Amino acid sequence: MTARLRIPPAPAAAPGGAGRMCPFDYRYRPALFGRRHEFEAEALYIIGGLYGNAAALDQIEGMAAAERAPVTVVFNGDFHWFDADAAWFAEIERRVTPWRALRGNVETEIARTGDIGAGCGCAYPDSVSDDTVNRSNDILAALRSVARAQAGAAERLAALPMHRVARVGALRIGIVHGDAWSLAGWRFAHDLLDDP
């Protein structure tokens, strides 16, 4: 018998409205990346933000098939987004499931068993417009309805880890969706990384 993992409602959340708050259950310590690697790869593709794009997935699968070395593909979350249609969602689920995956804020909020007011779970900073935040919350609501109608989808997404550690040759690689502190962290955003 396989145990089912459920993502319970967070006990509380950081300040901010739906789409801007960062739930406390998104947080983790950077020190956890010091753990032993979970898998080794000769060639590692980390796919960020597929967002339900089946055409991009075609290209990823083609590139992986063309590699000389065996390829390990890891989707680092938010592989669902614009696929708020039953057949489209099912296709993305079917095609991503054979690979390794993390859950991003999208998958986490699809799978959450209660509404804590996180909306899309994006934890958008103030620099993102309210229109974008509201649109993202609407997309997540539609996507959640589609996912809940598909047997086992929410449970499968809930069981995905928030982070992984891989080894490629002599390199240890921490794989995250957001940053080293949070599932929806923005500290690795290009504008922050470029700031001396």
Backbone as numpy.savetxt, mean C-alpha at the origin, in Angstrom:
# Nx Ny Nz CAx CAy CAz Cx Cy Cz
-6.41 -24.96 9.47 -7.25 -23.79 9.47 -6.37 -22.54 9.47
-6.65 -21.61 8.60 -5.88 -20.38 8.50 -6.55 -19.30 9.33
-5.77 -18.64 10.16 -6.32 -17.55 10.97 -6.55 -16.34 10.08
-7.64 -15.66 10.32 -7.92 -14.44 9.57 -7.45 -13.24 10.36
-6.76 -12.38 9.70 -6.25 -11.16 10.33 -7.22 -10.04 10.01
-7.63 -9.32 11.03 -8.51 -8.17 10.83 -7.78 -6.92 11.29
-7.97 -5.85 10.57 -7.41 -4.57 11.00 -8.50 -3.89 11.81
-8.33 -3.82 13.12 -9.36 -3.19 13.96 -9.32 -1.68 13.79
-10.39 -1.02 14.20 -10.33 0.44 14.19 -9.18 0.89 15.08
-8.52 1.94 14.68 -7.42 2.49 15.49 -8.00 3.04 16.78
-7.27 2.96 17.90 -7.78 3.47 19.15 -8.01 4.98 19.12
-7.23 5.66 18.37 -7.35 7.11 18.23 -6.57 7.49 16.99
-6.68 8.72 16.59 -5.97 9.14 15.39 -5.35 10.51 15.62
-4.36 10.78 14.81 -3.70 12.08 14.87 -4.68 13.15 14.39
-4.45 14.40 14.77 -5.34 15.48 14.36 -5.42 15.60 12.85
-6.55 16.12 12.39 -6.78 16.33 10.97 -8.08 15.67 10.57
-8.63 16.10 9.47 -9.87 15.52 8.99 -9.63 14.32 8.10
-10.72 13.79 7.58 -10.65 12.64 6.68 -9.72 12.95 5.51
-8.76 12.06 5.29 -7.79 12.25 4.22 -6.54 13.00 4.64
-6.60 13.67 5.79 -5.43 14.42 6.28 -4.84 13.81 7.55
-5.63 13.09 8.31 -5.12 12.51 9.56 -4.31 11.26 9.29
-3.40 10.97 10.19 -2.59 9.75 10.10 -2.97 8.86 11.29
-3.72 7.79 11.04 -4.12 6.91 12.15 -2.90 6.37 12.90
-3.06 6.24 14.21 -1.96 5.75 15.03 -1.51 4.35 14.62
-2.42 3.54 14.10 -2.03 2.18 13.72 -1.24 2.14 12.41
-0.97 3.28 11.81 -0.10 3.37 10.64 1.37 3.48 11.05
1.62 3.75 12.30 2.98 4.11 12.74 3.80 2.90 13.16
5.11 3.02 12.95 6.07 2.00 13.37 7.42 2.68 13.60
8.33 1.95 14.20 9.66 2.49 14.51 10.65 2.14 13.40
11.48 3.07 12.97 12.49 2.76 11.96 13.41 1.62 12.36
13.61 1.40 13.66 14.50 0.33 14.13 14.04 -1.05 13.67
12.77 -1.19 13.35 12.29 -2.52 12.93 12.92 -2.98 11.61
13.50 -2.06 10.85 14.15 -2.44 9.60 15.52 -3.07 9.85
15.96 -3.11 11.09 17.20 -3.79 11.45 17.02 -5.30 11.57
15.80 -5.78 11.37 15.54 -7.22 11.49 16.14 -7.97 10.31
16.18 -9.27 10.45 16.67 -10.14 9.37 15.76 -10.00 8.14
16.36 -10.13 6.98 15.58 -10.03 5.75 14.58 -11.19 5.66
13.47 -10.93 5.01 12.41 -11.93 4.86 12.56 -12.75 3.58
13.27 -12.20 2.62 13.49 -12.94 1.38 14.72 -12.37 0.68
15.26 -13.19 -0.23 16.39 -12.77 -1.06 15.93 -12.71 -2.51
16.56 -11.86 -3.28 16.21 -11.73 -4.69 17.47 -11.49 -5.50
17.48 -12.03 -6.71 18.56 -11.70 -7.65 18.27 -10.38 -8.33
17.04 -10.21 -8.77 16.57 -8.94 -9.34 15.29 -8.58 -8.60
15.22 -7.35 -8.12 14.08 -6.92 -7.31 13.41 -5.72 -7.98
12.14 -5.87 -8.29 11.33 -4.76 -8.79 10.41 -4.33 -7.64
10.49 -3.08 -7.24 9.57 -2.54 -6.24 8.63 -1.61 -6.99
7.36 -1.98 -7.01 6.36 -1.27 -7.79 5.57 -0.36 -6.86
5.73 0.92 -7.04 5.03 1.89 -6.20 3.83 2.47 -6.91
2.70 2.50 -6.23 1.52 3.17 -6.75 1.04 2.69 -8.10
0.66 1.43 -8.20 0.06 0.93 -9.45 -1.29 1.59 -9.69
-2.03 1.85 -8.63 -3.32 2.54 -8.68 -4.33 1.90 -9.62
-4.27 0.58 -9.77 -5.24 -0.12 -10.61 -4.95 -0.02 -12.10
-3.77 0.38 -12.49 -3.41 0.59 -13.89 -3.01 -0.74 -14.54
-3.96 -1.37 -15.22 -3.72 -2.68 -15.84 -2.69 -2.58 -16.97
-2.66 -1.47 -17.71 -1.68 -1.32 -18.79 -0.27 -1.25 -18.22
-0.09 -0.56 -17.11 1.23 -0.52 -16.46 1.61 -1.90 -15.96
0.64 -2.65 -15.46 0.90 -4.01 -14.99 1.32 -4.91 -16.14
0.74 -4.71 -17.32 1.18 -5.45 -18.51 2.67 -5.22 -18.75
3.10 -3.96 -18.66 4.50 -3.61 -18.90 5.42 -4.22 -17.83
4.99 -4.17 -16.58 5.78 -4.74 -15.48 5.97 -6.23 -15.70
4.89 -6.93 -16.02 4.97 -8.37 -16.25 5.88 -8.68 -17.44
5.79 -7.87 -18.49 6.65 -8.07 -19.66 8.12 -7.84 -19.34
8.42 -6.79 -18.58 9.80 -6.52 -18.19 10.36 -7.64 -17.33
9.56 -8.11 -16.37 10.01 -9.19 -15.49 10.27 -10.46 -16.28
9.43 -10.75 -17.25 9.60 -11.95 -18.07 10.85 -11.86 -18.94
11.25 -10.65 -19.31 12.41 -10.47 -20.18 13.75 -10.48 -19.43
13.72 -10.40 -18.11 14.96 -10.41 -17.32 15.67 -11.75 -17.45
16.98 -11.71 -17.43 17.76 -12.96 -17.46 17.76 -13.64 -16.10
17.82 -12.85 -15.05 17.80 -13.40 -13.68 16.35 -13.52 -13.21
16.10 -14.42 -12.28 14.75 -14.50 -11.70 14.39 -13.17 -11.03
13.18 -12.72 -11.25 12.73 -11.43 -10.73 11.77 -11.64 -9.57
12.00 -10.90 -8.51 11.04 -10.82 -7.41 10.36 -9.47 -7.53
9.04 -9.50 -7.61 8.26 -8.27 -7.71 7.59 -8.02 -6.36
7.71 -6.79 -5.87 7.03 -6.38 -4.65 6.22 -5.12 -4.95
4.93 -5.19 -4.75 4.08 -4.01 -4.86 4.07 -3.34 -3.48
4.46 -2.07 -3.42 4.60 -1.44 -2.10 3.33 -0.69 -1.67
2.20 -1.18 -2.07 0.92 -0.62 -1.63 0.30 0.30 -2.66
-0.97 0.60 -2.42 -1.79 1.40 -3.34 -1.80 0.82 -4.75
-1.86 -0.51 -4.84 -2.01 -1.12 -6.16 -3.47 -1.03 -6.61
-4.38 -0.78 -5.68 -5.77 -0.46 -6.02 -5.95 1.05 -5.94
-6.82 1.61 -6.77 -7.23 3.00 -6.65 -8.29 3.34 -7.67
-7.92 3.43 -8.94 -8.90 3.80 -9.94 -9.75 2.61 -10.40
-9.52 1.44 -9.84 -10.21 0.22 -10.25 -11.48 -0.03 -9.42
-12.29 1.01 -9.23 -13.52 0.90 -8.45 -14.66 0.36 -9.31
-14.40 -0.74 -9.95 -15.35 -1.47 -10.80 -15.10 -2.94 -10.49
-16.15 -3.72 -10.34 -16.01 -5.11 -9.87 -15.05 -5.93 -10.72
-15.20 -5.90 -12.03 -14.35 -6.72 -12.90 -12.91 -6.21 -12.90
-12.74 -4.92 -12.94 -11.41 -4.31 -12.95 -10.68 -4.60 -11.64
-11.38 -4.41 -10.51 -10.80 -4.70 -9.20 -10.37 -6.17 -9.13
-11.24 -7.06 -9.57 -10.94 -8.50 -9.53 -9.72 -8.82 -10.39
-9.58 -8.15 -11.53 -8.41 -8.39 -12.39 -7.12 -7.96 -11.68
-7.13 -6.79 -11.07 -5.93 -6.33 -10.36 -5.61 -7.28 -9.21
-6.61 -7.69 -8.45 -6.39 -8.65 -7.36 -5.76 -9.94 -7.89
-6.33 -10.47 -8.96 -5.85 -11.74 -9.53 -4.40 -11.61 -10.00
-4.05 -10.49 -10.58 -2.72 -10.33 -11.16 -1.66 -9.92 -10.13
-2.05 -9.24 -9.08 -1.09 -8.84 -8.04 -0.85 -9.97 -7.04
-1.88 -10.76 -6.77 -1.80 -11.80 -5.73 -0.62 -12.77 -5.87
-0.20 -13.19 -7.05 0.95 -14.11 -7.12 2.28 -13.50 -6.68
2.38 -12.18 -6.66 3.61 -11.50 -6.28 3.58 -11.13 -4.80
4.68 -10.64 -4.29 4.72 -10.12 -2.92 4.10 -8.72 -2.93
3.46 -8.37 -1.83 2.84 -7.05 -1.77 2.81 -6.55 -0.33
2.81 -5.24 -0.21 2.56 -4.55 1.05 1.17 -3.95 0.94
0.60 -3.61 2.07 -0.63 -2.83 2.01 -0.26 -1.37 2.20
-0.79 -0.55 1.33 -0.65 0.88 1.49 -1.86 1.41 2.24
-1.97 2.72 2.33 -3.13 3.28 3.01 -4.43 2.89 2.31
-4.41 2.76 0.99 -5.63 2.38 0.27 -6.09 1.00 0.69
-5.20 0.02 0.64 -5.57 -1.34 1.03 -5.95 -1.41 2.51
-5.27 -0.64 3.35 -5.57 -0.64 4.78 -6.97 -0.10 5.03
-7.33 0.98 4.37 -8.66 1.56 4.59 -9.77 0.75 3.92
-9.47 0.06 2.83 -10.45 -0.86 2.25 -10.77 -1.95 3.27
-9.75 -2.45 3.94 -9.89 -3.60 4.84 -10.35 -3.22 6.25
-10.28 -1.97 6.61 -10.62 -1.56 7.99 -12.07 -1.92 8.29
-12.29 -2.47 9.48 -13.62 -2.96 9.85 -14.55 -1.88 10.39
-14.02 -0.74 10.74 -14.85 0.35 11.23 -14.34 1.67 10.72
-15.23 2.65 10.61 -14.84 3.97 10.11 -14.28 4.80 11.25
-13.02 5.17 11.16 -12.39 6.02 12.18 -12.23 7.45 11.69
-12.77 7.74 10.51 -12.67 9.09 9.98 -11.40 9.38 9.22
-10.67 8.33 8.83 -9.40 8.52 8.11 -9.62 8.82 6.64
-10.83 8.59 6.13 -11.07 8.78 4.70 -10.17 7.86 3.90
-9.44 8.43 2.95 -8.56 7.64 2.09 -7.30 7.17 2.83
-7.03 7.75 3.99 -5.84 7.36 4.75 -4.55 7.95 4.20
-4.66 8.94 3.32 -3.48 9.50 2.66 -2.63 10.39 3.56
-3.20 10.90 4.65 -2.49 11.82 5.54 -1.87 12.98 4.76
-2.68 13.53 3.84 -2.19 14.62 2.99 -1.70 15.80 3.82
-0.57 16.38 3.45 -0.10 17.60 4.12 -0.94 18.80 3.69
-0.77 19.92 4.38 -1.54 21.13 4.08 -1.31 21.64 2.66
-0.19 21.28 2.06 0.13 21.76 0.71 -0.77 21.14 -0.36
-1.53 20.10 -0.01 -2.45 19.45 -0.95 -3.82 20.10 -0.80
-4.45 20.44 -1.92 -5.72 21.15 -1.90 -6.85 20.32 -1.29
-7.82 21.01 -0.70 -8.99 20.33 -0.14 -9.75 19.57 -1.23
-9.79 20.12 -2.45 -10.47 19.42 -3.55 -9.84 18.05 -3.80
-8.52 18.00 -3.81 -7.82 16.72 -4.01 -8.12 15.76 -2.88
-8.11 16.26 -1.65 -8.40 15.42 -0.49 -9.82 14.87 -0.59
-10.78 15.72 -0.89 -12.18 15.28 -0.99 -12.38 14.26 -2.10
-11.74 14.50 -3.24 -11.83 13.55 -4.36 -11.24 12.20 -3.96
-10.12 12.22 -3.26 -9.50 10.97 -2.81 -10.40 10.22 -1.84
-11.05 10.94 -0.94 -11.98 10.30 -0.01 -13.15 9.66 -0.75
-13.65 10.34 -1.79 -14.75 9.79 -2.59 -14.31 8.53 -3.33
-13.10 8.55 -3.88 -12.58 7.37 -4.60 -12.47 6.20 -3.64
-11.94 6.43 -2.44 -11.79 5.34 -1.47 -13.15 4.77 -1.09
-14.15 5.61 -0.89 -15.49 5.12 -0.53 -16.04 4.21 -1.63
-15.89 4.60 -2.88 -16.36 3.76 -4.00 -15.57 2.46 -4.06
-14.28 2.55 -3.88 -13.41 1.37 -3.94 -13.73 0.40 -2.80
-13.99 0.92 -1.62 -14.34 0.07 -0.48 -15.62 -0.71 -0.77
-16.61 -0.08 -1.39 -17.86 -0.77 -1.72 -17.61 -1.91 -2.70
-16.80 -1.67 -3.70 -16.46 -2.71 -4.67 -15.73 -3.86 -3.99
-14.76 -3.54 -3.17 -13.95 -4.58 -2.50 -14.79 -5.42 -1.55
-15.69 -4.79 -0.82 -16.51 -5.51 0.15 -17.44 -6.51 -0.53
-17.77 -6.27 -1.79 -18.65 -7.19 -2.53 -17.90 -8.39 -3.08
-16.57 -8.41 -2.96 -15.76 -9.51 -3.49 -15.28 -10.40 -2.34
-15.69 -11.63 -2.38 -15.40 -12.58 -1.29 -13.90 -12.65 -0.99
-13.56 -12.40 0.26 -12.19 -12.56 0.73 -11.23 -11.44 0.42
-11.65 -10.45 -0.38 -10.71 -9.39 -0.79 -10.24 -8.56 0.41
-11.17 -8.10 1.22 -10.78 -7.26 2.37 -9.89 -8.02 3.33
-10.19 -9.29 3.55 -9.38 -10.10 4.46 -7.97 -10.31 3.91
-7.86 -10.55 2.62 -6.55 -10.73 2.01 -5.72 -9.46 2.12
-6.35 -8.33 1.85 -5.64 -7.06 1.93 -5.22 -6.75 3.37
-6.08 -7.07 4.33 -5.75 -6.83 5.74 -4.55 -7.65 6.19
-4.36 -8.81 5.59 -3.26 -9.70 5.99 -1.91 -9.28 5.43
-1.88 -8.35 4.50 -0.61 -7.91 3.92 0.19 -7.12 4.94
1.52 -7.25 4.92 2.35 -6.48 5.85 2.44 -5.01 5.45
2.85 -4.16 6.40 3.06 -2.74 6.12 4.47 -2.46 5.62
5.39 -3.39 5.83 6.78 -3.19 5.43 7.45 -4.55 5.30
8.56 -4.57 4.57 9.34 -5.79 4.39 10.82 -5.42 4.38
11.65 -6.44 4.57 13.09 -6.28 4.43 13.57 -7.36 3.47
14.28 -6.93 2.44 14.78 -7.85 1.41 16.30 -7.82 1.39
16.87 -8.83 0.77 18.32 -8.85 0.54 18.53 -9.10 -0.95
19.34 -8.24 -1.55 19.74 -8.38 -2.95 21.26 -8.32 -2.95
21.90 -9.47 -3.19 23.35 -9.53 -3.08 23.75 -9.20 -1.65
24.63 -8.22 -1.49 25.08 -7.81 -0.16 24.22 -6.70 0.44
23.22 -6.25 -0.31 22.40 -5.12 0.14 21.17 -5.58 0.91
20.90 -4.89 2.00 19.64 -5.07 2.73 18.76 -3.89 2.34
17.53 -4.18 2.00 16.64 -3.13 1.51 15.35 -3.13 2.33
15.06 -2.00 2.96 13.78 -1.83 3.64 12.76 -1.34 2.63
11.62 -1.98 2.60 10.58 -1.62 1.63 9.37 -1.09 2.41
8.96 0.12 2.06 7.84 0.76 2.74 6.86 1.32 1.71
5.70 1.70 2.19 4.76 2.42 1.34 4.96 3.93 1.51
4.97 4.38 2.75 5.12 5.80 3.03 6.56 6.17 3.30
6.95 6.06 4.57 8.34 6.33 4.93 8.75 5.39 6.06
9.89 5.65 6.67 10.41 4.74 7.70 9.69 4.88 9.04
8.73 5.77 9.14 8.01 6.01 10.39 6.53 5.70 10.30
5.97 5.73 9.08 4.52 5.62 8.96 4.10 5.10 7.59
3.03 4.33 7.60 2.45 3.80 6.37 2.09 4.92 5.39
1.60 6.04 5.93 1.23 7.17 5.07 2.18 8.35 5.27
3.42 8.05 5.65 4.39 9.11 5.89 4.81 9.82 4.62
5.13 11.07 4.77 5.54 11.91 3.64 7.00 12.34 3.74
7.77 11.79 4.68 9.15 12.24 4.88 10.09 11.81 3.76
9.64 10.91 2.89 10.44 10.54 1.73 9.92 11.22 0.45
9.02 12.18 0.59 8.53 12.92 -0.57 9.71 13.62 -1.24
9.68 13.68 -2.57 10.83 14.22 -3.31 11.20 15.62 -2.87
10.22 16.47 -2.56 10.56 17.83 -2.17 11.24 17.88 -0.81
10.95 16.92 0.07 11.63 16.87 1.36 13.02 16.24 1.24
13.14 15.22 0.40 14.44 14.58 0.22 15.44 15.52 -0.45
14.93 16.42 -1.28 15.80 17.36 -1.97 16.16 18.57 -1.12
15.52 18.71 0.04 15.77 19.86 0.91 17.00 19.59 1.77
18.09 20.37 1.59 19.31 20.11 2.36 19.06 20.43 3.80
